[in-house]
Amino acid sequence: KKRVQKAEKKLMSCVGKAIQDFSMIKDGDRVLVGLSGGKDSLSLLHILLALKRKAPIHFEVGACTVDPQTPEYNPSILKEYLKTLGVPYFYESQGIIEQATCSMDEKKASICSFCSRMKRGILYT
């Protein structure tokens, strides 16, 4: 348990320092976390929520999942989980996998890089 608490403290410190050093979040900002449900995005969400409670500035945190419409991915549990956290949740579903099969050159790019680029593009629009 102590190792976990030490790791949490270190992560919070590093993220807080980066936010401050690079002026990443300002008073009144609204931050949207791209949430896949994996450990990286969930960790970032929880760190931002913890920093929000301690920060000298006010900012809002929300989450958005982009479902690439593949049978292996089921983000439905995230909706209820984020509701319990009180985090506004947005859901986008786009046929990224189908799009990849039509437009990707199999020899040049990986499906993962294609999917991540497409998801970012969807979040930006």
Tab-separated table of N, CA and C in Angstrom:
chain	number	residue	atom	x	y	z
A	1	LYS	N	0.819	-1.196	0.000
A	1	LYS	CA	0.000	0.000	0.000
A	1	LYS	C	0.867	1.266	0.000
A	2	LYS	N	1.972	1.232	0.754
A	2	LYS	CA	2.861	2.393	0.790
A	2	LYS	C	3.476	2.669	-0.579
A	3	ARG	N	3.818	1.586	-1.310
A	3	ARG	CA	4.391	1.762	-2.653
A	3	ARG	C	3.399	2.443	-3.581
A	4	VAL	N	2.139	2.056	-3.468
A	4	VAL	CA	1.097	2.655	-4.299
A	4	VAL	C	0.937	4.131	-3.963
A	5	GLN	N	0.894	4.439	-2.669
A	5	GLN	CA	0.758	5.831	-2.250
A	5	GLN	C	1.949	6.672	-2.695
A	6	LYS	N	3.134	6.097	-2.637
A	6	LYS	CA	4.344	6.794	-3.071
A	6	LYS	C	4.286	7.063	-4.581
A	7	ALA	N	3.837	6.069	-5.338
A	7	ALA	CA	3.715	6.229	-6.790
A	7	ALA	C	2.663	7.284	-7.128
A	8	GLU	N	1.543	7.250	-6.425
A	8	GLU	CA	0.488	8.248	-6.652
A	8	GLU	C	1.018	9.659	-6.387
A	9	LYS	N	1.730	9.811	-5.278
A	9	LYS	CA	2.278	11.120	-4.915
A	9	LYS	C	3.269	11.610	-5.975
A	10	LYS	N	4.110	10.712	-6.460
A	10	LYS	CA	5.100	11.062	-7.483
A	10	LYS	C	4.410	11.486	-8.784
A	11	LEU	N	3.400	10.712	-9.205
A	11	LEU	CA	2.651	11.054	-10.419
A	11	LEU	C	1.968	12.411	-10.278
A	12	MET	N	1.314	12.621	-9.149
A	12	MET	CA	0.635	13.897	-8.908
A	12	MET	C	1.625	15.055	-8.967
A	13	SER	N	2.772	14.857	-8.361
A	13	SER	CA	3.791	15.895	-8.342
A	13	SER	C	4.288	16.207	-9.759
A	14	CYS	N	4.594	15.175	-10.517
A	14	CYS	CA	5.104	15.361	-11.883
A	14	CYS	C	4.066	16.030	-12.784
A	15	VAL	N	2.832	15.573	-12.716
A	15	VAL	CA	1.779	16.157	-13.553
A	15	VAL	C	1.514	17.601	-13.127
A	16	GLY	N	1.419	17.830	-11.835
A	16	GLY	CA	1.211	19.189	-11.339
A	16	GLY	C	2.322	20.138	-11.752
A	17	LYS	N	3.560	19.671	-11.672
A	17	LYS	CA	4.708	20.487	-12.075
A	17	LYS	C	4.661	20.796	-13.575
A	18	ALA	N	4.340	19.785	-14.398
A	18	ALA	CA	4.258	19.998	-15.847
A	18	ALA	C	3.151	20.995	-16.188
A	19	ILE	N	2.019	20.866	-15.520
A	19	ILE	CA	0.907	21.801	-15.762
A	19	ILE	C	1.333	23.225	-15.418
A	20	GLN	N	2.026	23.373	-14.320
A	20	GLN	CA	2.479	24.698	-13.893
A	20	GLN	C	3.607	25.221	-14.791
A	21	ASP	N	4.630	24.407	-15.027
A	21	ASP	CA	5.789	24.841	-15.816
A	21	ASP	C	5.409	25.275	-17.233
A	22	PHE	N	4.453	24.579	-17.821
A	22	PHE	CA	4.087	24.861	-19.213
A	22	PHE	C	2.750	25.574	-19.341
A	23	SER	N	2.231	26.077	-18.239
A	23	SER	CA	0.949	26.805	-18.231
A	23	SER	C	-0.123	26.043	-19.016
A	24	MET	N	-0.248	24.758	-18.712
A	24	MET	CA	-1.159	23.900	-19.472
A	24	MET	C	-2.627	24.119	-19.109
A	25	ILE	N	-2.904	24.483	-17.866
A	25	ILE	CA	-4.275	24.709	-17.435
A	25	ILE	C	-4.325	26.051	-16.726
A	26	LYS	N	-5.281	26.865	-17.163
A	26	LYS	CA	-5.445	28.190	-16.563
A	26	LYS	C	-6.810	28.261	-15.876
A	27	ASP	N	-6.985	29.281	-15.050
A	27	ASP	CA	-8.235	29.474	-14.338
A	27	ASP	C	-9.399	29.533	-15.331
A	28	GLY	N	-10.421	28.731	-15.061
A	28	GLY	CA	-11.611	28.719	-15.915
A	28	GLY	C	-11.547	27.744	-17.077
A	29	ASP	N	-10.425	27.068	-17.271
A	29	ASP	CA	-10.307	26.117	-18.384
A	29	ASP	C	-11.224	24.923	-18.196
A	30	ARG	N	-11.546	24.317	-19.327
A	30	ARG	CA	-12.286	23.065	-19.342
A	30	ARG	C	-11.391	22.043	-20.035
A	31	VAL	N	-11.071	20.959	-19.332
A	31	VAL	CA	-10.139	19.946	-19.819
A	31	VAL	C	-10.929	18.695	-20.183
A	32	LEU	N	-10.723	18.208	-21.392
A	32	LEU	CA	-11.385	16.989	-21.844
A	32	LEU	C	-10.339	15.891	-21.977
A	33	VAL	N	-10.529	14.803	-21.234
A	33	VAL	CA	-9.614	13.668	-21.266
A	33	VAL	C	-10.146	12.654	-22.272
A	34	GLY	N	-9.300	12.272	-23.228
A	34	GLY	CA	-9.646	11.185	-24.143
A	34	GLY	C	-9.537	9.881	-23.364
A	35	LEU	N	-10.681	9.254	-23.103
A	35	LEU	CA	-10.728	8.121	-22.185
A	35	LEU	C	-11.026	6.820	-22.921
A	36	SER	N	-10.031	5.939	-22.940
A	36	SER	CA	-10.227	4.626	-23.561
A	36	SER	C	-10.728	3.605	-22.554
A	37	GLY	N	-10.438	3.857	-21.288
A	37	GLY	CA	-10.748	2.890	-20.246
A	37	GLY	C	-9.513	2.114	-19.827
A	38	GLY	N	-8.399	2.378	-20.481
A	38	GLY	CA	-7.138	1.737	-20.120
A	38	GLY	C	-6.488	2.443	-18.937
A	39	LYS	N	-5.400	1.862	-18.465
A	39	LYS	CA	-4.762	2.393	-17.254
A	39	LYS	C	-4.176	3.787	-17.455
A	40	ASP	N	-3.690	4.106	-18.639
A	40	ASP	CA	-3.095	5.430	-18.853
A	40	ASP	C	-4.145	6.535	-18.771
A	41	SER	N	-5.228	6.388	-19.530
A	41	SER	CA	-6.233	7.452	-19.557
A	41	SER	C	-6.993	7.533	-18.233
A	42	LEU	N	-7.258	6.403	-17.594
A	42	LEU	CA	-7.932	6.437	-16.293
A	42	LEU	C	-7.035	7.059	-15.227
A	43	SER	N	-5.746	6.773	-15.281
A	43	SER	CA	-4.810	7.391	-14.335
A	43	SER	C	-4.777	8.898	-14.520
A	44	LEU	N	-4.699	9.346	-15.758
A	44	LEU	CA	-4.686	10.782	-16.029
A	44	LEU	C	-5.964	11.436	-15.519
A	45	LEU	N	-7.097	10.802	-15.754
A	45	LEU	CA	-8.363	11.354	-15.276
A	45	LEU	C	-8.340	11.520	-13.753
A	46	HIS	N	-7.932	10.494	-13.050
A	46	HIS	CA	-7.922	10.561	-11.585
A	46	HIS	C	-6.906	11.574	-11.060
A	47	ILE	N	-5.775	11.691	-11.727
A	47	ILE	CA	-4.779	12.697	-11.324
A	47	ILE	C	-5.349	14.101	-11.513
A	48	LEU	N	-5.986	14.343	-12.640
A	48	LEU	CA	-6.569	15.674	-12.885
A	48	LEU	C	-7.681	15.983	-11.887
A	49	LEU	N	-8.483	14.984	-11.551
A	49	LEU	CA	-9.543	15.207	-10.559
A	49	LEU	C	-8.953	15.545	-9.189
A	50	ALA	N	-7.882	14.848	-8.819
A	50	ALA	CA	-7.224	15.126	-7.539
A	50	ALA	C	-6.586	16.516	-7.546
A	51	LEU	N	-5.933	16.872	-8.646
A	51	LEU	CA	-5.323	18.200	-8.744
A	51	LEU	C	-6.384	19.290	-8.733
A	52	LYS	N	-7.517	19.019	-9.344
A	52	LYS	CA	-8.621	19.986	-9.368
A	52	LYS	C	-9.057	20.341	-7.947
A	53	ARG	N	-9.090	19.348	-7.070
A	53	ARG	CA	-9.501	19.580	-5.680
A	53	ARG	C	-8.471	20.408	-4.914
A	54	LYS	N	-7.198	20.312	-5.304
A	54	LYS	CA	-6.127	20.988	-4.558
A	54	LYS	C	-5.639	22.280	-5.220
A	55	ALA	N	-5.923	22.454	-6.482
A	55	ALA	CA	-5.340	23.563	-7.248
A	55	ALA	C	-5.852	24.916	-6.776
A	56	PRO	N	-4.997	25.933	-6.871
A	56	PRO	CA	-5.420	27.285	-6.502
A	56	PRO	C	-6.304	27.930	-7.566
A	57	ILE	N	-6.480	27.240	-8.693
A	57	ILE	CA	-7.329	27.747	-9.769
A	57	ILE	C	-8.533	26.820	-9.927
A	58	HIS	N	-9.562	27.335	-10.597
A	58	HIS	CA	-10.745	26.529	-10.868
A	58	HIS	C	-10.686	26.048	-12.322
A	59	PHE	N	-10.854	24.763	-12.527
A	59	PHE	CA	-10.985	24.226	-13.880
A	59	PHE	C	-11.925	23.032	-13.840
A	60	GLU	N	-12.512	22.738	-14.989
A	60	GLU	CA	-13.450	21.624	-15.100
A	60	GLU	C	-12.781	20.468	-15.827
A	61	VAL	N	-13.211	19.254	-15.497
A	61	VAL	CA	-12.681	18.057	-16.153
A	61	VAL	C	-13.853	17.244	-16.703
A	62	GLY	N	-13.748	16.859	-17.954
A	62	GLY	CA	-14.716	15.977	-18.587
A	62	GLY	C	-13.958	14.865	-19.294
A	63	ALA	N	-14.699	13.895	-19.799
A	63	ALA	CA	-14.072	12.767	-20.506
A	63	ALA	C	-14.868	12.445	-21.764
A	64	CYS	N	-14.148	11.977	-22.764
A	64	CYS	CA	-14.783	11.559	-24.015
A	64	CYS	C	-14.145	10.263	-24.489
A	65	THR	N	-14.990	9.340	-24.887
A	65	THR	CA	-14.525	8.082	-25.466
A	65	THR	C	-14.878	8.077	-26.943
A	66	VAL	N	-13.921	7.708	-27.766
A	66	VAL	CA	-14.177	7.502	-29.189
A	66	VAL	C	-14.161	5.997	-29.434
A	67	ASP	N	-15.320	5.452	-29.717
A	67	ASP	CA	-15.472	4.021	-29.979
A	67	ASP	C	-15.159	3.770	-31.456
A	68	PRO	N	-14.122	2.966	-31.760
A	68	PRO	CA	-13.746	2.730	-33.154
A	68	PRO	C	-14.628	1.686	-33.858
A	69	GLN	N	-15.665	1.242	-33.170
A	69	GLN	CA	-16.616	0.257	-33.689
A	69	GLN	C	-15.939	-1.062	-34.057
A	70	THR	N	-15.259	-1.612	-33.089
A	70	THR	CA	-14.697	-2.941	-33.234
A	70	THR	C	-15.336	-3.818	-32.161
A	71	PRO	N	-15.663	-5.064	-32.467
A	71	PRO	CA	-16.357	-5.914	-31.499
A	71	PRO	C	-15.571	-6.151	-30.204
A	72	GLU	N	-14.258	-6.038	-30.259
A	72	GLU	CA	-13.431	-6.288	-29.081
A	72	GLU	C	-13.495	-5.162	-28.065
A	73	TYR	N	-14.005	-4.006	-28.459
A	73	TYR	CA	-13.988	-2.835	-27.577
A	73	TYR	C	-15.399	-2.522	-27.109
A	74	ASN	N	-15.582	-2.507	-25.799
A	74	ASN	CA	-16.885	-2.200	-25.226
A	74	ASN	C	-16.714	-1.196	-24.084
A	75	PRO	N	-16.907	0.087	-24.371
A	75	PRO	CA	-16.699	1.112	-23.347
A	75	PRO	C	-17.947	1.398	-22.500
A	76	SER	N	-18.978	0.578	-22.588
A	76	SER	CA	-20.245	0.889	-21.929
A	76	SER	C	-20.115	1.052	-20.414
A	77	ILE	N	-19.193	0.366	-19.786
A	77	ILE	CA	-19.025	0.470	-18.332
A	77	ILE	C	-18.527	1.854	-17.909
A	78	LEU	N	-17.873	2.555	-18.811
A	78	LEU	CA	-17.327	3.873	-18.481
A	78	LEU	C	-18.421	4.886	-18.160
A	79	LYS	N	-19.549	4.782	-18.846
A	79	LYS	CA	-20.632	5.751	-18.650
A	79	LYS	C	-21.084	5.771	-17.188
A	80	GLU	N	-21.347	4.620	-16.612
A	80	GLU	CA	-21.800	4.537	-15.218
A	80	GLU	C	-20.665	4.916	-14.255
A	81	TYR	N	-19.463	4.486	-14.566
A	81	TYR	CA	-18.320	4.793	-13.705
A	81	TYR	C	-18.107	6.301	-13.598
A	82	LEU	N	-18.147	6.996	-14.731
A	82	LEU	CA	-17.929	8.439	-14.718
A	82	LEU	C	-19.084	9.169	-14.048
A	83	LYS	N	-20.251	8.602	-14.138
A	83	LYS	CA	-21.401	9.178	-13.434
A	83	LYS	C	-21.153	9.149	-11.923
A	84	THR	N	-20.599	8.042	-11.420
A	84	THR	CA	-20.311	7.948	-9.984
A	84	THR	C	-19.224	8.940	-9.568
A	85	LEU	N	-18.335	9.284	-10.506
A	85	LEU	CA	-17.279	10.265	-10.216
A	85	LEU	C	-17.775	11.707	-10.368
A	86	GLY	N	-18.943	11.872	-10.987
A	86	GLY	CA	-19.462	13.215	-11.241
A	86	GLY	C	-18.754	13.909	-12.392
A	87	VAL	N	-18.222	13.123	-13.318
A	87	VAL	CA	-17.482	13.670	-14.460
A	87	VAL	C	-18.376	13.665	-15.692
A	88	PRO	N	-18.557	14.820	-16.350
A	88	PRO	CA	-19.328	14.838	-17.590
A	88	PRO	C	-18.686	13.896	-18.623
A	89	TYR	N	-19.527	13.107	-19.284
A	89	TYR	CA	-19.012	12.084	-20.200
A	89	TYR	C	-19.631	12.256	-21.569
A	90	PHE	N	-18.774	12.190	-22.578
A	90	PHE	CA	-19.199	12.302	-23.962
A	90	PHE	C	-18.753	11.042	-24.703
A	91	TYR	N	-19.574	10.621	-25.628
A	91	TYR	CA	-19.310	9.372	-26.344
A	91	TYR	C	-19.448	9.624	-27.838
A	92	GLU	N	-18.438	9.232	-28.579
A	92	GLU	CA	-18.453	9.325	-30.033
A	92	GLU	C	-18.208	7.935	-30.597
A	93	SER	N	-18.993	7.553	-31.559
A	93	SER	CA	-18.805	6.251	-32.197
A	93	SER	C	-18.596	6.470	-33.689
A	94	GLN	N	-17.448	6.021	-34.180
A	94	GLN	CA	-17.105	6.210	-35.594
A	94	GLN	C	-16.491	4.922	-36.127
A	95	GLY	N	-16.773	4.609	-37.355
A	95	GLY	CA	-16.271	3.387	-37.979
A	95	GLY	C	-14.808	3.484	-38.385
A	96	ILE	N	-13.943	3.682	-37.414
A	96	ILE	CA	-12.518	3.862	-37.693
A	96	ILE	C	-11.897	2.590	-38.252
A	97	ILE	N	-12.265	1.460	-37.710
A	97	ILE	CA	-11.692	0.197	-38.179
A	97	ILE	C	-12.077	-0.056	-39.633
A	98	GLU	N	-13.334	0.182	-39.959
A	98	GLU	CA	-13.788	0.019	-41.350
A	98	GLU	C	-13.055	0.990	-42.271
A	99	GLN	N	-12.897	2.214	-41.798
A	99	GLN	CA	-12.180	3.232	-42.564
A	99	GLN	C	-10.731	2.812	-42.793
A	100	ALA	N	-10.123	2.196	-41.791
A	100	ALA	CA	-8.727	1.761	-41.901
A	100	ALA	C	-8.578	0.708	-42.998
A	101	THR	N	-9.504	-0.207	-43.075
A	101	THR	CA	-9.401	-1.266	-44.087
A	101	THR	C	-9.514	-0.705	-45.494
A	102	CYS	N	-10.213	0.424	-45.627
A	102	CYS	CA	-10.392	1.032	-46.952
A	102	CYS	C	-9.249	1.961	-47.355
A	103	SER	N	-8.634	2.634	-46.383
A	103	SER	CA	-7.695	3.685	-46.758
A	103	SER	C	-6.252	3.484	-46.301
A	104	MET	N	-5.988	2.449	-45.530
A	104	MET	CA	-4.633	2.247	-45.029
A	104	MET	C	-3.782	1.438	-45.999
A	105	ASP	N	-2.529	1.846	-46.127
A	105	ASP	CA	-1.563	1.051	-46.852
A	105	ASP	C	-0.940	0.089	-45.841
A	106	GLU	N	-1.224	-1.181	-45.968
A	106	GLU	CA	-0.795	-2.193	-44.996
A	106	GLU	C	0.713	-2.212	-44.781
A	107	LYS	N	1.476	-1.810	-45.791
A	107	LYS	CA	2.933	-1.877	-45.696
A	107	LYS	C	3.537	-0.686	-44.953
A	108	LYS	N	2.795	0.425	-44.856
A	108	LYS	CA	3.391	1.650	-44.326
A	108	LYS	C	3.013	1.994	-42.893
A	109	ALA	N	1.804	1.701	-42.459
A	109	ALA	CA	1.379	2.174	-41.139
A	109	ALA	C	0.732	1.049	-40.343
A	110	SER	N	0.777	1.212	-39.045
A	110	SER	CA	0.115	0.236	-38.183
A	110	SER	C	-1.318	0.685	-37.917
A	111	ILE	N	-2.172	-0.267	-37.630
A	111	ILE	CA	-3.565	0.050	-37.318
A	111	ILE	C	-3.645	0.922	-36.066
A	112	CYS	N	-2.749	0.703	-35.118
A	112	CYS	CA	-2.761	1.491	-33.872
A	112	CYS	C	-2.481	2.971	-34.139
A	113	SER	N	-1.500	3.264	-34.959
A	113	SER	CA	-1.193	4.673	-35.242
A	113	SER	C	-2.322	5.313	-36.045
A	114	PHE	N	-2.898	4.568	-36.973
A	114	PHE	CA	-4.022	5.086	-37.759
A	114	PHE	C	-5.200	5.411	-36.839
A	115	CYS	N	-5.541	4.466	-35.973
A	115	CYS	CA	-6.671	4.628	-35.065
A	115	CYS	C	-6.450	5.809	-34.118
A	116	SER	N	-5.253	5.940	-33.562
A	116	SER	CA	-4.995	7.041	-32.629
A	116	SER	C	-5.073	8.395	-33.341
A	117	ARG	N	-4.567	8.474	-34.577
A	117	ARG	CA	-4.675	9.727	-35.343
A	117	ARG	C	-6.133	10.069	-35.618
A	118	MET	N	-6.911	9.075	-35.984
A	118	MET	CA	-8.323	9.295	-36.280
A	118	MET	C	-9.085	9.728	-35.023
A	119	LYS	N	-8.802	9.090	-33.911
A	119	LYS	CA	-9.476	9.453	-32.654
A	119	LYS	C	-9.160	10.894	-32.263
A	120	ARG	N	-7.890	11.286	-32.388
A	120	ARG	CA	-7.528	12.680	-32.073
A	120	ARG	C	-8.269	13.645	-32.983
A	121	GLY	N	-8.349	13.302	-34.250
A	121	GLY	CA	-9.067	14.166	-35.196
A	121	GLY	C	-10.530	14.321	-34.825
A	122	ILE	N	-11.143	13.246	-34.394
A	122	ILE	CA	-12.549	13.284	-33.977
A	122	ILE	C	-12.698	14.165	-32.735
A	123	LEU	N	-11.796	14.047	-31.792
A	123	LEU	CA	-11.866	14.868	-30.581
A	123	LEU	C	-11.654	16.339	-30.874
A	124	TYR	N	-10.842	16.659	-31.884
A	124	TYR	CA	-10.560	18.051	-32.215
A	124	TYR	C	-11.709	18.744	-32.922
A	125	THR	N	-12.620	17.964	-33.481
A	125	THR	CA	-13.726	18.596	-34.243
A	125	THR	C	-14.977	18.723	-33.435
